[in-house]
Coordinates of C-alpha atoms in Angstrom, one line a residue:
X3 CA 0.0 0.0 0.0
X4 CA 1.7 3.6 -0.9
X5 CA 2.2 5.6 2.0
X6 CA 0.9 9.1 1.9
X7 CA 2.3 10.6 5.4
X8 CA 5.0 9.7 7.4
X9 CA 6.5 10.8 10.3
X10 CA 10.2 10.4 11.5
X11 CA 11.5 10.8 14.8
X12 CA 8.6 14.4 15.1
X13 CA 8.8 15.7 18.8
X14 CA 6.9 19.1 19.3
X15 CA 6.3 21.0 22.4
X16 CA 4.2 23.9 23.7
X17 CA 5.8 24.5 26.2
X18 CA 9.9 24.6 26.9
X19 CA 10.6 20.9 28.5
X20 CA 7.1 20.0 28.2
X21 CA 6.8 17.5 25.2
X22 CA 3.1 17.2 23.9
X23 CA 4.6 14.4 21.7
X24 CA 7.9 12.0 21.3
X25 CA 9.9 11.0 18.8
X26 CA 6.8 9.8 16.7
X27 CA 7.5 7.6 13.6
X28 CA 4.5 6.4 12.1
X29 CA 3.6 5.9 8.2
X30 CA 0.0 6.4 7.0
X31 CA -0.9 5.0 3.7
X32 CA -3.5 5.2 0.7
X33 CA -6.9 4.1 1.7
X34 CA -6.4 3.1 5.0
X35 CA -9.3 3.8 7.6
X36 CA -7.9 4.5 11.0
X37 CA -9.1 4.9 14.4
X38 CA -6.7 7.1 16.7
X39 CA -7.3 6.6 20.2
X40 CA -5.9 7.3 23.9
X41 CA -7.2 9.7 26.7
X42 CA -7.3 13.8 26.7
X43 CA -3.6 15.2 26.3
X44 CA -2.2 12.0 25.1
X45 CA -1.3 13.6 21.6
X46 CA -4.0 12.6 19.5
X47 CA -4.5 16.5 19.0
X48 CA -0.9 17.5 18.4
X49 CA -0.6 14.9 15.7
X50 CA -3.2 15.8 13.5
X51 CA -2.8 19.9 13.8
X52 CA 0.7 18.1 12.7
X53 CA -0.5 16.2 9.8
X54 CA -2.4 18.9 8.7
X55 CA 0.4 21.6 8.7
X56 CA -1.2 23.7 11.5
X57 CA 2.0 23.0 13.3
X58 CA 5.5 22.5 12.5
X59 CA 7.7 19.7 14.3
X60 CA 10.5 20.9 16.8
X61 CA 12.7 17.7 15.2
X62 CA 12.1 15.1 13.3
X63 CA 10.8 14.8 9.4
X64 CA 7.7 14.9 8.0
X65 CA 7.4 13.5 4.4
X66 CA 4.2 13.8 2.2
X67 CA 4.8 11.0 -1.1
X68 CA 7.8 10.7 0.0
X69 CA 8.7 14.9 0.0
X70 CA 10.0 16.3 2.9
X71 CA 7.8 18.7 4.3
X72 CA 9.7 22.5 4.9
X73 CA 8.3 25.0 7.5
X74 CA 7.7 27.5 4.8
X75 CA 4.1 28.9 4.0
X76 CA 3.9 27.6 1.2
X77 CA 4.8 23.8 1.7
X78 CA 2.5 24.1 5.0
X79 CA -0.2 25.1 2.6
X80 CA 0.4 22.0 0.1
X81 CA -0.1 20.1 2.7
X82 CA -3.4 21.4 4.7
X83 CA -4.4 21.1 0.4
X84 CA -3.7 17.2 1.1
X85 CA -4.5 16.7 4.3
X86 CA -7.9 18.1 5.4
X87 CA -9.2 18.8 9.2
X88 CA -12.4 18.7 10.5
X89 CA -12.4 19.7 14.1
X90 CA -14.5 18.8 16.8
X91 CA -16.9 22.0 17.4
X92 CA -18.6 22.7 13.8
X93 CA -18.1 26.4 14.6
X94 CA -15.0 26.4 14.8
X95 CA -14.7 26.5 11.1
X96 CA -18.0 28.2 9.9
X97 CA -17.3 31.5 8.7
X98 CA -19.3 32.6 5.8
X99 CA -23.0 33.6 5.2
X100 CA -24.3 31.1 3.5
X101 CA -23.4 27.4 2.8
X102 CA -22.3 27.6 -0.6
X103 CA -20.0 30.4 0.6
X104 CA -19.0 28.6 3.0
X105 CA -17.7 25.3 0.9
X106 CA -16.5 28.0 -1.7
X107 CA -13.6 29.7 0.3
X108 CA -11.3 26.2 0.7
X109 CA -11.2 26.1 -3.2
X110 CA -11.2 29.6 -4.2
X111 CA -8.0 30.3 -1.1
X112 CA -6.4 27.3 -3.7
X113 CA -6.9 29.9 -6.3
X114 CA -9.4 27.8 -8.3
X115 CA -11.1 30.1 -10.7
X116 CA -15.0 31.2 -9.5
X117 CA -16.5 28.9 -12.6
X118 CA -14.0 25.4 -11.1
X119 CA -14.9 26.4 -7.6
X120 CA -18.7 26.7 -8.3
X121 CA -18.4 23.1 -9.3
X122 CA -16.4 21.6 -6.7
X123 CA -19.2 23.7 -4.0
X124 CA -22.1 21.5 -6.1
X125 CA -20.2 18.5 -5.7
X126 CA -19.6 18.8 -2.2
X127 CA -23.1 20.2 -1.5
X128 CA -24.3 16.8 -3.5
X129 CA -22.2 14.4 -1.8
X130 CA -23.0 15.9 1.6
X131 CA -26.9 16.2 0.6
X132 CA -26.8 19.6 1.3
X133 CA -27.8 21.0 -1.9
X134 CA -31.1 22.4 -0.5
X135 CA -29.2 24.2 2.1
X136 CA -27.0 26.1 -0.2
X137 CA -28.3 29.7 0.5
X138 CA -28.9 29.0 4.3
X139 CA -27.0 30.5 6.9
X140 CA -24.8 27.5 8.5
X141 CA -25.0 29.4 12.0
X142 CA -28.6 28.6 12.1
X143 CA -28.4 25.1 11.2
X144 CA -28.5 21.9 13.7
X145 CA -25.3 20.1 14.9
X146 CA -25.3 17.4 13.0
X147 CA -26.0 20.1 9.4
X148 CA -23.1 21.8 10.7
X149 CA -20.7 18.5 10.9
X150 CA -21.9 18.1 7.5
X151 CA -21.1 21.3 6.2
X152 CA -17.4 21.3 7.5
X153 CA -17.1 17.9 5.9
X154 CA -18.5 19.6 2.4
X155 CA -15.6 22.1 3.3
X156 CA -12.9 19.7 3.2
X157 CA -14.5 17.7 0.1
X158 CA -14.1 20.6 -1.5
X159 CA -10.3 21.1 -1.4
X160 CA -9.9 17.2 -2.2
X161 CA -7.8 16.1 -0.4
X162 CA -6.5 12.9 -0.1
X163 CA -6.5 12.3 4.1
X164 CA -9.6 13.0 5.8
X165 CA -8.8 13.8 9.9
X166 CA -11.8 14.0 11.9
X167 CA -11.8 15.1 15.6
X168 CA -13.9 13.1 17.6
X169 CA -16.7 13.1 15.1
X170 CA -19.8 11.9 16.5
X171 CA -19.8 14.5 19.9
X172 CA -22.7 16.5 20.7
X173 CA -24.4 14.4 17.8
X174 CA -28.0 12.7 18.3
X175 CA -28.3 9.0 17.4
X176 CA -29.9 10.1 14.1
X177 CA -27.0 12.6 12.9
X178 CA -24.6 9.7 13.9
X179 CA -25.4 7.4 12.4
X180 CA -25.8 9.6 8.9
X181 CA -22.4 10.7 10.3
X182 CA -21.1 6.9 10.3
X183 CA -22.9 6.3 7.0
X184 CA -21.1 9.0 5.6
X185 CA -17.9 7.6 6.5
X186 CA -18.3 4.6 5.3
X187 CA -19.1 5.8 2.0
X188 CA -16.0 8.3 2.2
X189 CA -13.6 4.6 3.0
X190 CA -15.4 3.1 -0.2
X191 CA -14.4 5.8 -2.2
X192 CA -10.4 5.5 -1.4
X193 CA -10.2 8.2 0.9
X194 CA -7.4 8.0 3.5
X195 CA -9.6 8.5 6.7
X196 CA -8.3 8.8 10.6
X197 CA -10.7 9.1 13.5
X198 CA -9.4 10.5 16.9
X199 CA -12.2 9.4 19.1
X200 CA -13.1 7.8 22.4
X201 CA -15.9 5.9 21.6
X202 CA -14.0 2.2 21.4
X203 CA -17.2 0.8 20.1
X204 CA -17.2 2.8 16.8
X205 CA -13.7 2.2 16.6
X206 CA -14.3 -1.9 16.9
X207 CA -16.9 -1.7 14.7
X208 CA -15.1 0.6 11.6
X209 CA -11.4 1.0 11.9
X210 CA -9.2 -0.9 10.2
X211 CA -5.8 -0.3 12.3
X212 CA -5.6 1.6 15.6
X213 CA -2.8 3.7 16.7
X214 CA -2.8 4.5 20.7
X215 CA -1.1 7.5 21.8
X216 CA -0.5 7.6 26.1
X217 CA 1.9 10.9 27.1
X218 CA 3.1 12.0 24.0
X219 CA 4.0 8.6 22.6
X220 CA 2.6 6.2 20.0
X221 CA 2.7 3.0 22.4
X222 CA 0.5 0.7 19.9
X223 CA 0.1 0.3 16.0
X224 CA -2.0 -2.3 15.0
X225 CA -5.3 -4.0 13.9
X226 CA -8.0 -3.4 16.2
X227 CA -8.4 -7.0 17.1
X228 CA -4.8 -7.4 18.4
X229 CA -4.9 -3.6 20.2
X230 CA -8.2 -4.5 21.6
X231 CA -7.0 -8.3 23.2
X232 CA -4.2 -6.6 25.1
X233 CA -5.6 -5.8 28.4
X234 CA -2.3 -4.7 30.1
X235 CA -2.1 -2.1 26.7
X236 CA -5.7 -1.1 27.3
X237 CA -4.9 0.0 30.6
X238 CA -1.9 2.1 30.1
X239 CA -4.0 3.8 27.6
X240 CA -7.0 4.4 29.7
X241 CA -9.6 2.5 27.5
X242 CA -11.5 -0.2 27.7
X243 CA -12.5 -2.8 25.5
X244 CA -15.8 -2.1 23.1
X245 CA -18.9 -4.2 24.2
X246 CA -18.7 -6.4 21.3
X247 CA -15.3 -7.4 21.8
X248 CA -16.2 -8.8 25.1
X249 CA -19.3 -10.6 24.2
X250 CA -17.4 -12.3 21.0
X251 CA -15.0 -13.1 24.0
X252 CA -17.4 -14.1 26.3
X253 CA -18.9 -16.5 23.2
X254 CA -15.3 -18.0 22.7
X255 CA -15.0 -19.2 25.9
X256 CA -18.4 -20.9 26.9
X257 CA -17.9 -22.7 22.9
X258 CA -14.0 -22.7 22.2
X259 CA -15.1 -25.2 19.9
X260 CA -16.7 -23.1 17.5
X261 CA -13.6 -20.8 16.5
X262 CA -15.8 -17.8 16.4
X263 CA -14.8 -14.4 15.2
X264 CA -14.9 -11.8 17.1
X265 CA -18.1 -10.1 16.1
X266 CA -17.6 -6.4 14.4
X267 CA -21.6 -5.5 14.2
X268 CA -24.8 -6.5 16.2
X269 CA -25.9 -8.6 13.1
X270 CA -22.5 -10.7 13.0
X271 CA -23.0 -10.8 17.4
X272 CA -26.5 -11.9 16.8
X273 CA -25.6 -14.7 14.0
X274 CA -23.0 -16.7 16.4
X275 CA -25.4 -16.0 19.4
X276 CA -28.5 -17.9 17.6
X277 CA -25.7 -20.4 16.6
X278 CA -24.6 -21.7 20.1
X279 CA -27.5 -21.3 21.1
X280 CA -29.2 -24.2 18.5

């Protein structure tokens, strides 16, 4: 798999002697769907505003296809072209009037012409079915609207890594799962997609690979079924293991005969439940 983003040896810090992360080396590839987990101030934060250019590293390299990645204005703004945000609080991104003005200022800041960036705002709105919002004021729309709109915003740009900052807060069941619909539809696509969350259920259930920050430092890389069985990891990390995982483990035990997989959805938990139970 080609790797889009890597990171070599990139310590930052906020504060003199106070390292928000540590000699991180970490590679990120094309199409990957990625669940970024690990308790508030563990560097989840720091490594995205990294990815995404907000911040330079104090050492280390970061290399985008294989590029280094300078401190200058304009490589930082290649990359934030490549590697789109879309933060936690909706509002923290909503600027403009209207919707369509909204999604319109990523591609026209690229210096798209108004006639290419009309096109990639109807794309967005379209993808994001948002198209009947266009002329609304976004400040006046629900939560879950807004989530939508800042994702239109990055479509927008298109980029080729998606970071989302835990997601699915402040959402109702009904915008979350729209939300988690979406997402899925973004993975089929090709998008690169990483989710910094702390909802271990929605990370069992959709990521591919985990990464677990703890103080600064990437202490875990791996599938989610491997991150998820190591209890003495989980700990150090502060998390705890989704529901499903422990059912699926609770089924392996009572029927080691059975080899059952660990279930991913309440569909595959409900199959191998009706199973042992026959």
């Amino acid at each position: 798999m080609d790797k889009l983003l890597e990171f070599s040896g990139v310590s930052y810090a906020y504060e003199e002697g106070r390292e928000a992360l540590k000699n991180l080396s970490v590679a990120i590839r094309k199409g990957e769907k990625i669940a970024v987990l690990g308790e508030n101030g563990a560097g989840k934060s720091t490594f995205f505003l990294l990815c995404n250019g907000v911040l330079a590293p104090k050492s280390g390299e970061i290399r985008y296809n294989g590029e280094p990645v300078g401190k200058s204005r304009k490589d930082k703004m290649k990359l934030r072209q490549q590697v789109g945000i879309v933060f936690q609080e909706p509002d923290r991104q909503i600027l403009a009037a209207t919707v369509a003005e909204e999604i319109s200022f990523g591609p026209l800041n690229l210096g798209l012409s108004r006639e290419e960036a009309a096109g990639r705002v109807e794309e967005a709105l379209s993808r994001m079915n948002l198209t009947e919002y266009r002329d609304r004021p976004p400040h006046y729309l629900s939560g879950g609207e807004k989530k939508r709109v800042t994702i239109a915003d990055i479509l927008a740009m298109k980029p080729e890594i998606l970071l989302f900052d835990e997601p699915a807060s402040s959402l109702d069941p009904a915008n979350a799962a729209l939300l988690e619909q979406t997402l899925q539809t973004l993975g089929q696509e090709g998008m690169t997609l990483l989710i910094s969350t702390h909802d271990v259920n929605f990370a069992w259930k959709w990521a591919e690979r985990a990464l677990v920050f703890s103080q600064g430092e990437l202490i875990a890389d791996g599938p989610p079924e491997t991150i998820f069985a190591d209890s003495a990891l989980l700990e150090k990390a502060g998390l705890k293991k989704p529901i499903l995982f422990e059912a699926g483990e609770i089924l392996r035990q009572a029927h080691p005969q059975e080899n059952i997989p660990i279930p991913r959805s309440i569909e595959q938990f409900r199959v191998w439940a009706e199973r042992t139970i026959s």
